[in-house]
Tab-separated table of C-alpha atoms in Angstrom:
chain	number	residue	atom	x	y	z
A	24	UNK	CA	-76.255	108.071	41.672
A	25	UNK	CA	-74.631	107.915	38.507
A	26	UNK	CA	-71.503	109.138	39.704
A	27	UNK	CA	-70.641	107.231	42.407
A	28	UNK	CA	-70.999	104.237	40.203
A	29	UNK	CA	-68.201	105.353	37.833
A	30	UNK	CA	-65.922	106.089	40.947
A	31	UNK	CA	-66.441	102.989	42.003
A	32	UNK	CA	-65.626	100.993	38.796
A	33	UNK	CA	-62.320	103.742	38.883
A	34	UNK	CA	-61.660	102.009	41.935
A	35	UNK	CA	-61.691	98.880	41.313
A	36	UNK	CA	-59.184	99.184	38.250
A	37	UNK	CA	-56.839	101.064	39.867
A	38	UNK	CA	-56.859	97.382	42.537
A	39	UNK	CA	-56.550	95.377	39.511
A	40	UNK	CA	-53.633	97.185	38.147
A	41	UNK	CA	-51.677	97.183	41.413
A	42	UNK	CA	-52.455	93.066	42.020
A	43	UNK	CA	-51.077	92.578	38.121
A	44	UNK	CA	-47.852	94.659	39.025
A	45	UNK	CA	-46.846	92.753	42.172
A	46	UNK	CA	-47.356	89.220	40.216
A	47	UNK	CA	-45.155	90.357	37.311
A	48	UNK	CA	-42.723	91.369	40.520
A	49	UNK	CA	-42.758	87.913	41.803
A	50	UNK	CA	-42.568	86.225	38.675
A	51	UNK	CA	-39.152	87.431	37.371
A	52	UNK	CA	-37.673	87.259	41.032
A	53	UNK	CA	-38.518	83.346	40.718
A	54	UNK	CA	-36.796	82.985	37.566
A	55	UNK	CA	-34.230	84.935	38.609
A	56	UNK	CA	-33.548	82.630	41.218
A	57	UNK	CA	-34.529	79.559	39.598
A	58	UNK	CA	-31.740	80.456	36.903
A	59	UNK	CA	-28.896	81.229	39.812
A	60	UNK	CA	-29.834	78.331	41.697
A	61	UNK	CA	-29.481	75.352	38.081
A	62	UNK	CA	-25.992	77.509	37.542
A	63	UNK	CA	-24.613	77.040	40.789
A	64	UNK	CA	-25.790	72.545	41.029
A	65	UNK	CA	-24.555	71.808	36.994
A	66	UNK	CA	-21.499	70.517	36.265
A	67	UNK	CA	-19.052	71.025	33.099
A	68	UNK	CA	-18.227	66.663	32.529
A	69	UNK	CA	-16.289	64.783	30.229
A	70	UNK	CA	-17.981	61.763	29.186
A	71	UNK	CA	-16.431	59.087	27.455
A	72	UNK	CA	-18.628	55.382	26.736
A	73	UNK	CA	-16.724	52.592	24.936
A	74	UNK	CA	-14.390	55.218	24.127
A	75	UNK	CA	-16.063	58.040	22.026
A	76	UNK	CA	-16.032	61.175	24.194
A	77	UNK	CA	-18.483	64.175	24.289
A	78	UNK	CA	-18.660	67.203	27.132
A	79	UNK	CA	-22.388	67.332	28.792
A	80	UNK	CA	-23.683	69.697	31.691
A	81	UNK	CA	-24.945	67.592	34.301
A	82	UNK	CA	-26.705	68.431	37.475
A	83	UNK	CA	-25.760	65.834	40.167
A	84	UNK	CA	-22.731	65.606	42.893
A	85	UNK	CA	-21.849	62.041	42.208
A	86	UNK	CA	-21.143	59.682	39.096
A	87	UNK	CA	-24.491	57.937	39.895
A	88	UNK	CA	-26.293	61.034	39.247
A	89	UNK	CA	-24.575	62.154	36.259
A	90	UNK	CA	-25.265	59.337	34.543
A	91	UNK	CA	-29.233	59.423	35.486
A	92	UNK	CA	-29.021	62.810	34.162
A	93	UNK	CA	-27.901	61.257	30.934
A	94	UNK	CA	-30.171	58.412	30.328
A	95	UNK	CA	-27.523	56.056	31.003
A	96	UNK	CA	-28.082	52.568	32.875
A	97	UNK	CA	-24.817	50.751	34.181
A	98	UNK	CA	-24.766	47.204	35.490
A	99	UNK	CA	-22.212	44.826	37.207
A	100	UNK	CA	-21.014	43.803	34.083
A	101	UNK	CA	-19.781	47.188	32.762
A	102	UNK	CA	-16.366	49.048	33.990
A	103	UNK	CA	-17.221	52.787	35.220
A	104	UNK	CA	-14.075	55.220	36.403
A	105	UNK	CA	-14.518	56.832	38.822
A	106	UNK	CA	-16.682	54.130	40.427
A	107	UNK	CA	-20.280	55.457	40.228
A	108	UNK	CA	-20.834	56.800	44.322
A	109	UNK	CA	-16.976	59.198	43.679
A	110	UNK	CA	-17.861	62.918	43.759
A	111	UNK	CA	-18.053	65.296	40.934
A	112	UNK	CA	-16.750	68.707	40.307
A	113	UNK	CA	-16.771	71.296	37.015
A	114	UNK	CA	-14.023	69.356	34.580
A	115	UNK	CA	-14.250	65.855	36.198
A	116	UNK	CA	-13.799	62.754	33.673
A	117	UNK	CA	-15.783	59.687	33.629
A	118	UNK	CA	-15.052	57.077	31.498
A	119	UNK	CA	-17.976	53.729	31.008
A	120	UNK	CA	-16.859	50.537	29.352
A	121	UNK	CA	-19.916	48.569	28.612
A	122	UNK	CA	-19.498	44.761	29.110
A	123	UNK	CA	-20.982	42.402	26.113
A	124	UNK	CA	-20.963	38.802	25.478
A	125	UNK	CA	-18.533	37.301	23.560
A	126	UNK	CA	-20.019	33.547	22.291
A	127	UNK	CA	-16.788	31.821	21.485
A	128	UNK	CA	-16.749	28.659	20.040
A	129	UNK	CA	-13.239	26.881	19.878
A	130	UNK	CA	-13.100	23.610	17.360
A	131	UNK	CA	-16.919	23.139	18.089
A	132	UNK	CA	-17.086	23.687	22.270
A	133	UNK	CA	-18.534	26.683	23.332
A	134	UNK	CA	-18.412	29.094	25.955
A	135	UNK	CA	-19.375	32.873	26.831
A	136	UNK	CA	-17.739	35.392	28.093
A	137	UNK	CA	-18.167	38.922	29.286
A	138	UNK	CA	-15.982	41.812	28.052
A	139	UNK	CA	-15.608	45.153	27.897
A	140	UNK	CA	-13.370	45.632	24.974
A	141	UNK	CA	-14.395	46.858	21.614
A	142	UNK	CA	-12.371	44.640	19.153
A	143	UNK	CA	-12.134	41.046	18.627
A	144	UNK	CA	-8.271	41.070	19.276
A	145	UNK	CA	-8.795	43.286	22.401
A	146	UNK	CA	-11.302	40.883	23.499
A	147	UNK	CA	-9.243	37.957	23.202
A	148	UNK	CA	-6.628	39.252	25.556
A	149	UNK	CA	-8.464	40.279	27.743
A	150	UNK	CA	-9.687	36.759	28.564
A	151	UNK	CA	-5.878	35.520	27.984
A	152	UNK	CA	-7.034	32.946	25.161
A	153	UNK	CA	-5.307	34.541	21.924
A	154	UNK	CA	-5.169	31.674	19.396
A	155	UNK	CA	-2.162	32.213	17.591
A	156	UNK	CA	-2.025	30.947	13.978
A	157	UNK	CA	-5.756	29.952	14.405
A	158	UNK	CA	-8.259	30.354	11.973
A	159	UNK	CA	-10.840	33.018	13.491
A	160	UNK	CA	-14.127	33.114	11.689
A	161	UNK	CA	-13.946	37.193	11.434
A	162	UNK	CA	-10.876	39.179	10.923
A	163	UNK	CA	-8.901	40.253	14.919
A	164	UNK	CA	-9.843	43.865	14.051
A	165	UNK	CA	-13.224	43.408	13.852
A	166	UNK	CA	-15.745	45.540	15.987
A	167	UNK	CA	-18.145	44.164	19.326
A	168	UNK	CA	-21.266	45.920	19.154
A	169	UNK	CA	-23.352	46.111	22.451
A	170	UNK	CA	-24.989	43.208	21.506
A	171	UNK	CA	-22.313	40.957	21.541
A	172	UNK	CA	-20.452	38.599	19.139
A	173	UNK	CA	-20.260	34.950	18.105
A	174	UNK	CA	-16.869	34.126	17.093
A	175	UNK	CA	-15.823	30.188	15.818
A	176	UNK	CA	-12.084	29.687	16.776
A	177	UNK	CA	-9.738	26.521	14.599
A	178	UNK	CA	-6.752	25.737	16.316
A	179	UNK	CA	-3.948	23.989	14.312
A	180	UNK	CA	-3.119	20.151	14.666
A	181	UNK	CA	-0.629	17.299	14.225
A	182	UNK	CA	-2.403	14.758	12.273
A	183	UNK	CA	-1.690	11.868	10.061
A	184	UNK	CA	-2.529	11.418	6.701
A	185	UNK	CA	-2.669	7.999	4.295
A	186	UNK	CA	-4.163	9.569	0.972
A	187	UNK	CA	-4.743	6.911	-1.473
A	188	UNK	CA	-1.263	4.588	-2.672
A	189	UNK	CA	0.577	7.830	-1.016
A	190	UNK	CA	2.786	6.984	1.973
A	191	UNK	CA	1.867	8.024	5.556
A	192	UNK	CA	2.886	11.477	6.331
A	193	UNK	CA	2.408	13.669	9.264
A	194	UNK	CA	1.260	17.041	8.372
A	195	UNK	CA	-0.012	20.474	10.593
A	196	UNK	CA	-3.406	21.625	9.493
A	197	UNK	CA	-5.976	24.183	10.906
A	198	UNK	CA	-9.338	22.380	10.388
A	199	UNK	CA	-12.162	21.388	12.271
A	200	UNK	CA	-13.556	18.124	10.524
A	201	UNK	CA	-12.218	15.390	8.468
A	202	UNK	CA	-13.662	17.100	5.054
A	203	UNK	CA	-11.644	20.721	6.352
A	204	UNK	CA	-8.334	18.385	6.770
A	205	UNK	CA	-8.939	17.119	2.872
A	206	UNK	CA	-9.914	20.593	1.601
A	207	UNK	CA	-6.576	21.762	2.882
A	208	UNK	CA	-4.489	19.051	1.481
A	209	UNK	CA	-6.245	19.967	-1.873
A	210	UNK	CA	-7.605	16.209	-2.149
A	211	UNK	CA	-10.541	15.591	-3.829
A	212	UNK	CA	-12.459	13.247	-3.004
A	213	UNK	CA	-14.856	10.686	-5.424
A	214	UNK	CA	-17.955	9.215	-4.584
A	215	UNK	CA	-16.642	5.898	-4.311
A	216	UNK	CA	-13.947	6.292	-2.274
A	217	UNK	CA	-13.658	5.358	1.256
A	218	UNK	CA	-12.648	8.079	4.352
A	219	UNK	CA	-12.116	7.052	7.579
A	220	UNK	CA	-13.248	8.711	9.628
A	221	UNK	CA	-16.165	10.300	7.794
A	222	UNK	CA	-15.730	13.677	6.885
A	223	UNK	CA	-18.091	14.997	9.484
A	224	UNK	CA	-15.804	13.900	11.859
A	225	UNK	CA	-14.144	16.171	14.275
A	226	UNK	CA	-10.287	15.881	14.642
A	227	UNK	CA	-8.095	16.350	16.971
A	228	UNK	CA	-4.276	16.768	17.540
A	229	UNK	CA	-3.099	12.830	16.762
A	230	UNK	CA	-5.888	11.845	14.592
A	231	UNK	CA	-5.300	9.275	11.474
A	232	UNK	CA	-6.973	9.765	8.552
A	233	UNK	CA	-6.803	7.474	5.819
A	234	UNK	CA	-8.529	7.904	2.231
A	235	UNK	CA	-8.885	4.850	-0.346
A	236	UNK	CA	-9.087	5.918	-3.219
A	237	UNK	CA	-11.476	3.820	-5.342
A	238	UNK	CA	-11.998	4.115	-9.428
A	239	UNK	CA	-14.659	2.668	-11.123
A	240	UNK	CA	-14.321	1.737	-15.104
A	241	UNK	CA	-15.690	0.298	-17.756
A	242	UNK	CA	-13.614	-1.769	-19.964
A	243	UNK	CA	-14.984	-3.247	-23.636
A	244	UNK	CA	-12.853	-6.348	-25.430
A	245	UNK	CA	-13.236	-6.894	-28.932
A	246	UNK	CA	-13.563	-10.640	-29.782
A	247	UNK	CA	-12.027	-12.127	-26.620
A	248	UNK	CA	-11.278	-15.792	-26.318
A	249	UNK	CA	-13.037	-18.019	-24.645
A	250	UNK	CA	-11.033	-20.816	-22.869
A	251	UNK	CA	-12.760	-24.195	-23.862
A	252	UNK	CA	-13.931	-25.680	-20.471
A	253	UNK	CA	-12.786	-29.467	-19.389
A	254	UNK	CA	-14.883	-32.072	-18.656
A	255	UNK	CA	-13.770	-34.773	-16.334
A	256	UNK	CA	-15.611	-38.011	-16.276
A	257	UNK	CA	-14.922	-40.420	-13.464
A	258	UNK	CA	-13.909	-44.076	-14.818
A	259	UNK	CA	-13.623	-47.221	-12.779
A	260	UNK	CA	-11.297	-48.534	-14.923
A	261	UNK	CA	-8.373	-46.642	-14.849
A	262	UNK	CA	-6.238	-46.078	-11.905
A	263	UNK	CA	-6.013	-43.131	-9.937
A	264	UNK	CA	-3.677	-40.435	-11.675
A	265	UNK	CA	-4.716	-42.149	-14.936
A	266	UNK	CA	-6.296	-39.606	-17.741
A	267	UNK	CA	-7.784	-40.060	-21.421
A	268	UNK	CA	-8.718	-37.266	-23.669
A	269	UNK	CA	-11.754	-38.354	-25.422
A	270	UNK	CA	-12.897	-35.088	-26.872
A	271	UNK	CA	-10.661	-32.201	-27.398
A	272	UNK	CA	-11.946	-29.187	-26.389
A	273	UNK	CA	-11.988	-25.978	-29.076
A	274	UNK	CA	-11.863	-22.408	-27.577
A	275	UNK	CA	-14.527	-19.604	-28.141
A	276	UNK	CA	-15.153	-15.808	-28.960
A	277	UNK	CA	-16.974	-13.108	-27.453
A	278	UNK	CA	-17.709	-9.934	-27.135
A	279	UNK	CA	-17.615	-8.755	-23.485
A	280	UNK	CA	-17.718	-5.465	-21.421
A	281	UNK	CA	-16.250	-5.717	-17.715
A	282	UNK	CA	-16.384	-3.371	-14.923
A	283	UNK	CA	-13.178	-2.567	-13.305
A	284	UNK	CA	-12.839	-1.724	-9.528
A	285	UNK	CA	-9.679	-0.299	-8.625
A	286	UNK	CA	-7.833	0.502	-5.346
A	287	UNK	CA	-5.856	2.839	-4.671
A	288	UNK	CA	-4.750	2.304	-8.286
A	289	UNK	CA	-4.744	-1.022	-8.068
A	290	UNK	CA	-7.314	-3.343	-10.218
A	291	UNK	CA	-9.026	-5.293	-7.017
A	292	UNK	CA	-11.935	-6.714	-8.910
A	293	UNK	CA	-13.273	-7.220	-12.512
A	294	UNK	CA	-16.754	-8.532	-13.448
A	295	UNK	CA	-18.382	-9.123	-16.649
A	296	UNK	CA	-21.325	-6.480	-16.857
A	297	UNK	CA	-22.561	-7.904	-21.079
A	298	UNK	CA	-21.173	-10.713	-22.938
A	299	UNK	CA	-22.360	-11.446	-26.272
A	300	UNK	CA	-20.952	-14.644	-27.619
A	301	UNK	CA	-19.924	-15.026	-30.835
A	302	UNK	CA	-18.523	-18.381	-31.072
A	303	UNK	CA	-19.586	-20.936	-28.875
A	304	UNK	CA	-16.598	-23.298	-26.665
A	305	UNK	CA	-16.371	-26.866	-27.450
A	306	UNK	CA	-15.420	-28.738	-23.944
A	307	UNK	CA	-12.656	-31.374	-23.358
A	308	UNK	CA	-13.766	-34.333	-22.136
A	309	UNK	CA	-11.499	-35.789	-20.005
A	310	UNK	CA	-11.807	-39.807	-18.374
A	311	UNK	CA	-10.136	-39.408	-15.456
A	312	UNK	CA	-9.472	-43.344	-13.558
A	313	UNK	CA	-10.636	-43.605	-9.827
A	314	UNK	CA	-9.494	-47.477	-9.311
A	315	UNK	CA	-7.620	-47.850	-6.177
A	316	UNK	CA	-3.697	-48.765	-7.224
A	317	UNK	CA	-2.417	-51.884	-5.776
A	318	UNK	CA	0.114	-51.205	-3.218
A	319	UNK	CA	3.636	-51.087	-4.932
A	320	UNK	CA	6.120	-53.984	-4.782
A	321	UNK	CA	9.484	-52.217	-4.444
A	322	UNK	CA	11.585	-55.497	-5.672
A	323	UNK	CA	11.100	-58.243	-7.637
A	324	UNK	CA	13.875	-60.385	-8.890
A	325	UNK	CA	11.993	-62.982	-10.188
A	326	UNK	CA	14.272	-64.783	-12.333
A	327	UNK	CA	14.676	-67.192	-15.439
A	328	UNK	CA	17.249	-68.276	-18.098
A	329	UNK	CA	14.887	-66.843	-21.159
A	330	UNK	CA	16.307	-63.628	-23.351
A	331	UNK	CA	13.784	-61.741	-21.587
A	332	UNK	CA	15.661	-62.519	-18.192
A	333	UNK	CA	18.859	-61.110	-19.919
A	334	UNK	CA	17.059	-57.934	-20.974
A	335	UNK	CA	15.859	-57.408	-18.140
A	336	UNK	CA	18.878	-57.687	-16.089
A	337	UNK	CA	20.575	-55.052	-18.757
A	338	UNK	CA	17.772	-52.718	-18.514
A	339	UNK	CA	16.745	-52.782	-15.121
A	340	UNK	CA	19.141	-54.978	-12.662
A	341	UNK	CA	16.980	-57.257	-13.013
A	342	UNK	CA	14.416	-55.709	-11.002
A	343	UNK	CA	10.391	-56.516	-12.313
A	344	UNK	CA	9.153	-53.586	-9.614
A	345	UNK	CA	11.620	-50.913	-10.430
A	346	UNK	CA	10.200	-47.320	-10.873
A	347	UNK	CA	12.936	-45.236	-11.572
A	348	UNK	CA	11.139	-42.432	-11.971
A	349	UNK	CA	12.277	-41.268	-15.548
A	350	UNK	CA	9.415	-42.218	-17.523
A	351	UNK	CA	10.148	-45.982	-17.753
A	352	UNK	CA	8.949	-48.945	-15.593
A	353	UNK	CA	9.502	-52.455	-14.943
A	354	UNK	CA	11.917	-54.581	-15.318
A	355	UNK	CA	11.898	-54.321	-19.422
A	356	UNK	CA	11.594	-50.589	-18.968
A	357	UNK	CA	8.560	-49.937	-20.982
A	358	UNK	CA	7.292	-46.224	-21.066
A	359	UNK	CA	3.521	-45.963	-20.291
A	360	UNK	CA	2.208	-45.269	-23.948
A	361	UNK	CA	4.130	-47.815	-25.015
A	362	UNK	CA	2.489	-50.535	-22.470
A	363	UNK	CA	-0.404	-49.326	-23.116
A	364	UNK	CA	-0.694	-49.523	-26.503
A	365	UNK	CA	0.122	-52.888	-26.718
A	366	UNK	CA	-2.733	-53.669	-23.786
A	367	UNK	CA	-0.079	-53.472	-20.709
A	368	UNK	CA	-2.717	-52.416	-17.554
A	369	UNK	CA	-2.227	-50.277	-14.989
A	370	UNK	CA	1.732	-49.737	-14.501
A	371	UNK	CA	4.371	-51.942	-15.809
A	372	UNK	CA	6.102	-52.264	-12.702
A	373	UNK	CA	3.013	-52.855	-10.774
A	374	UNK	CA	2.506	-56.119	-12.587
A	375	UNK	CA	4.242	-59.816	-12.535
A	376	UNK	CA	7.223	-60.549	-14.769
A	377	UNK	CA	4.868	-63.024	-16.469
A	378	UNK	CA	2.323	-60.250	-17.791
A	379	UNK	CA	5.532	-57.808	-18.732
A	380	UNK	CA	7.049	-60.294	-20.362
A	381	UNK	CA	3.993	-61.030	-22.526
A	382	UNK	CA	3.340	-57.274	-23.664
A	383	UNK	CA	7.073	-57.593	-24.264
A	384	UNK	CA	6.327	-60.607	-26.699
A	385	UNK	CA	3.500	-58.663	-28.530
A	386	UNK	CA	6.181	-55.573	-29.248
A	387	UNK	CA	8.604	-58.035	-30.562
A	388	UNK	CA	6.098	-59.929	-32.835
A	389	UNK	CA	5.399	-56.315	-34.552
A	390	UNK	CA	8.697	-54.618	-34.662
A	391	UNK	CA	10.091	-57.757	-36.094
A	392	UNK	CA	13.117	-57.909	-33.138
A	393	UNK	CA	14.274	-56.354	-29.982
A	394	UNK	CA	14.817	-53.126	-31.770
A	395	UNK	CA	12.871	-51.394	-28.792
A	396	UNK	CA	15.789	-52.356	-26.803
A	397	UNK	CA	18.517	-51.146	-28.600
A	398	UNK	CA	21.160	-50.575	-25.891
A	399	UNK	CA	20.800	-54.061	-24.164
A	400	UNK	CA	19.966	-55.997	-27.483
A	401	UNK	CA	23.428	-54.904	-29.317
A	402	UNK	CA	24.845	-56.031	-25.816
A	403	UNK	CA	23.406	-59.167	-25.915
A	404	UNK	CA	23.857	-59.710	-29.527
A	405	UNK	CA	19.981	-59.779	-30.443
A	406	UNK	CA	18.420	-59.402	-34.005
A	407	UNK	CA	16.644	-55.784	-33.669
């Protein structure tokens, strides 16, 4: 009993031992096989993206697939050679340009475009816009990641230029706004002075721009004189044109500080800011006559045989109305203080040859003679 058990356990080990050598068998024939059959499907590639090249083994027979194989997604926008459905074989190069915006932004209008080059300056040919002598916002050479770039483009322009009392001159300038066109020109400008157009303004090729230039000061005088003001009162009494002093005015002092305004170096405006007044300005009072004139009698040859007749025709023709427009009137040729003083009204020649021969007689009576006619009274032959 107890020894066919132990020939049966022999048995069964000898089974086992037999089952574990034919699994071991097909175990290395499938590896064997699995390793002939990856050798003969990979392929030896050269793979270049956005131009850095490595070698990789790929298993695949077209471009498609070698790509899978690497991980790498194409779209319409990126440049593949051979085009992705070609066949490969050991040694074959493919070559993957990946496209990428390009957000470029010319004197303030934007506009994207796709590209598959690398650089800036690359990029720019590529979509035939190159900007020559434009002011680029980074450097030609610079780099286009996957991601993309934003780029801000200044073309140059014609414009014209009126900066302060300068004359208008025409001048080429890469700039974008009116403040970029002043920065250029090295022009400062003030807080006070006027641009038009403002400086946020965009230009463009033809554009004016005109700066005032505009100074504020402050100006203090010492002791400044004070012009004594006039007075004019309206009398009745005199004629019109007639005037009488009958208070002279005296000037006065202060002290005064003025702010100055001035345009494009020009002073445009001045206004007193403090005054302090040190002497005060007597006025002149002035009468100044509004009766109506009688309408002027261009001849009178009123006549008589009395010396005053004579005179008269000496002095004047013999004309009581002449004017001659020297300073002397009538037909006696009084001057006007002289009438005056003596109580003549109005004009002499505006009067009859009665009234200037009465003034006449009231000059006689206190010069003693005709002395006020010298000329005419040595002619004549009269006492003076």
């Amino acid at each position: 009993m107890v020894r066919s058990r132990l020939a049966q356990l022999s048995r069964s080990r000898l089974n086992s031992r037999a089952v574990l050598a034919t699994l071991v068998a097909v175990i290395v024939a499938a590896v064997v096989g699995t390793t002939v059959g990856y050798a003969a499907l990979s392929k030896d590639v050269t793979l270049t993206l956005d131009g850095k090249t490595r070698q990789v083994s790929a298993i695949g027979d077209t471009v498609a697939d070698v790509l899978e194989s690497e991980g790498i997604e194409v779209t319409d926008k990126d440049l593949v050679a051979p085009a992705v459905d070609e066949t490969v074989t050991d040694g074959t190069a493919i070559a993957v340009q990946f496209g990428r915006p390009l957000e470029l932004s010319v004197d303030g209008d934007t506009q994207t475009y796709w590209v598959n080059s690398t650089d800036v300056a690359s990029a720019l040919g590529e979509i035939g816009r190159r900007f020559d002598g434009a002011d680029l916002s980074t450097s030609r050479g610079s780099s286009i990641g996957r991601g993309g770039l934003t780029l801000e483009v200044v073309t140059p322009k014609v414009v014209h230029l009126k900066l302060g009392a300068k004359d208008l001159r025409k001048r080429t300038v890469t700039a974008l706004t009116v403040a970029d066109v002043l920065k250029s020109m090295d022009f400062e400008v003030d807080k006070h002075d006027k641009v038009t157009p403002s400086l946020s303004t965009e230009i463009a090729d033809g554009d004016k721009v005109v700066v005032k230039d505009i100074r504020i000061a402050t100006k203090r005088v010492a002791r400044e004189v004070v012009d004594a003001p006039v007075i004019e009162r309206e009398d009745d009494s005199m004629f019109e044109g007639e005037e009488e002093v009958v208070q002279s005015g005296r000037d006065g002092v202060r002290n005064v500080t003025y702010r100055l305004r001035f345009v494009n170096g020009e002073l445009v405006a001045r206004k007193v800011v403090k005054a302090d007044l040190r002497v005060k300005a007597v006025p002149t009072i002035v009468k100044v006559g509004t009766k109506e004139e009688p309408e002027p009698t261009t001849s009178n040859f009123a006549g008589g045989s009395t010396v005053w007749d004579s005179l008269a025709q000496c002095e004047s023709g013999g004309n009581w109305a002449i004017n001659t427009g020297n300073g002397y009137y009538g037909g006696l040729q009084f001057s006007l203080s002289t009438w005056r003083a003596y109580g003549g009204p109005g004009y002499p020649h505006q009067q009859s040859r009665e009234t200037q021969i009465a003034i006449a007689e009231k000059l006689r009576a206190a010069t003693g003679g005709y002395g006020s006619w010298p000329g005419c009274a040595a002619k004549l032959g009269l006492p003076t």
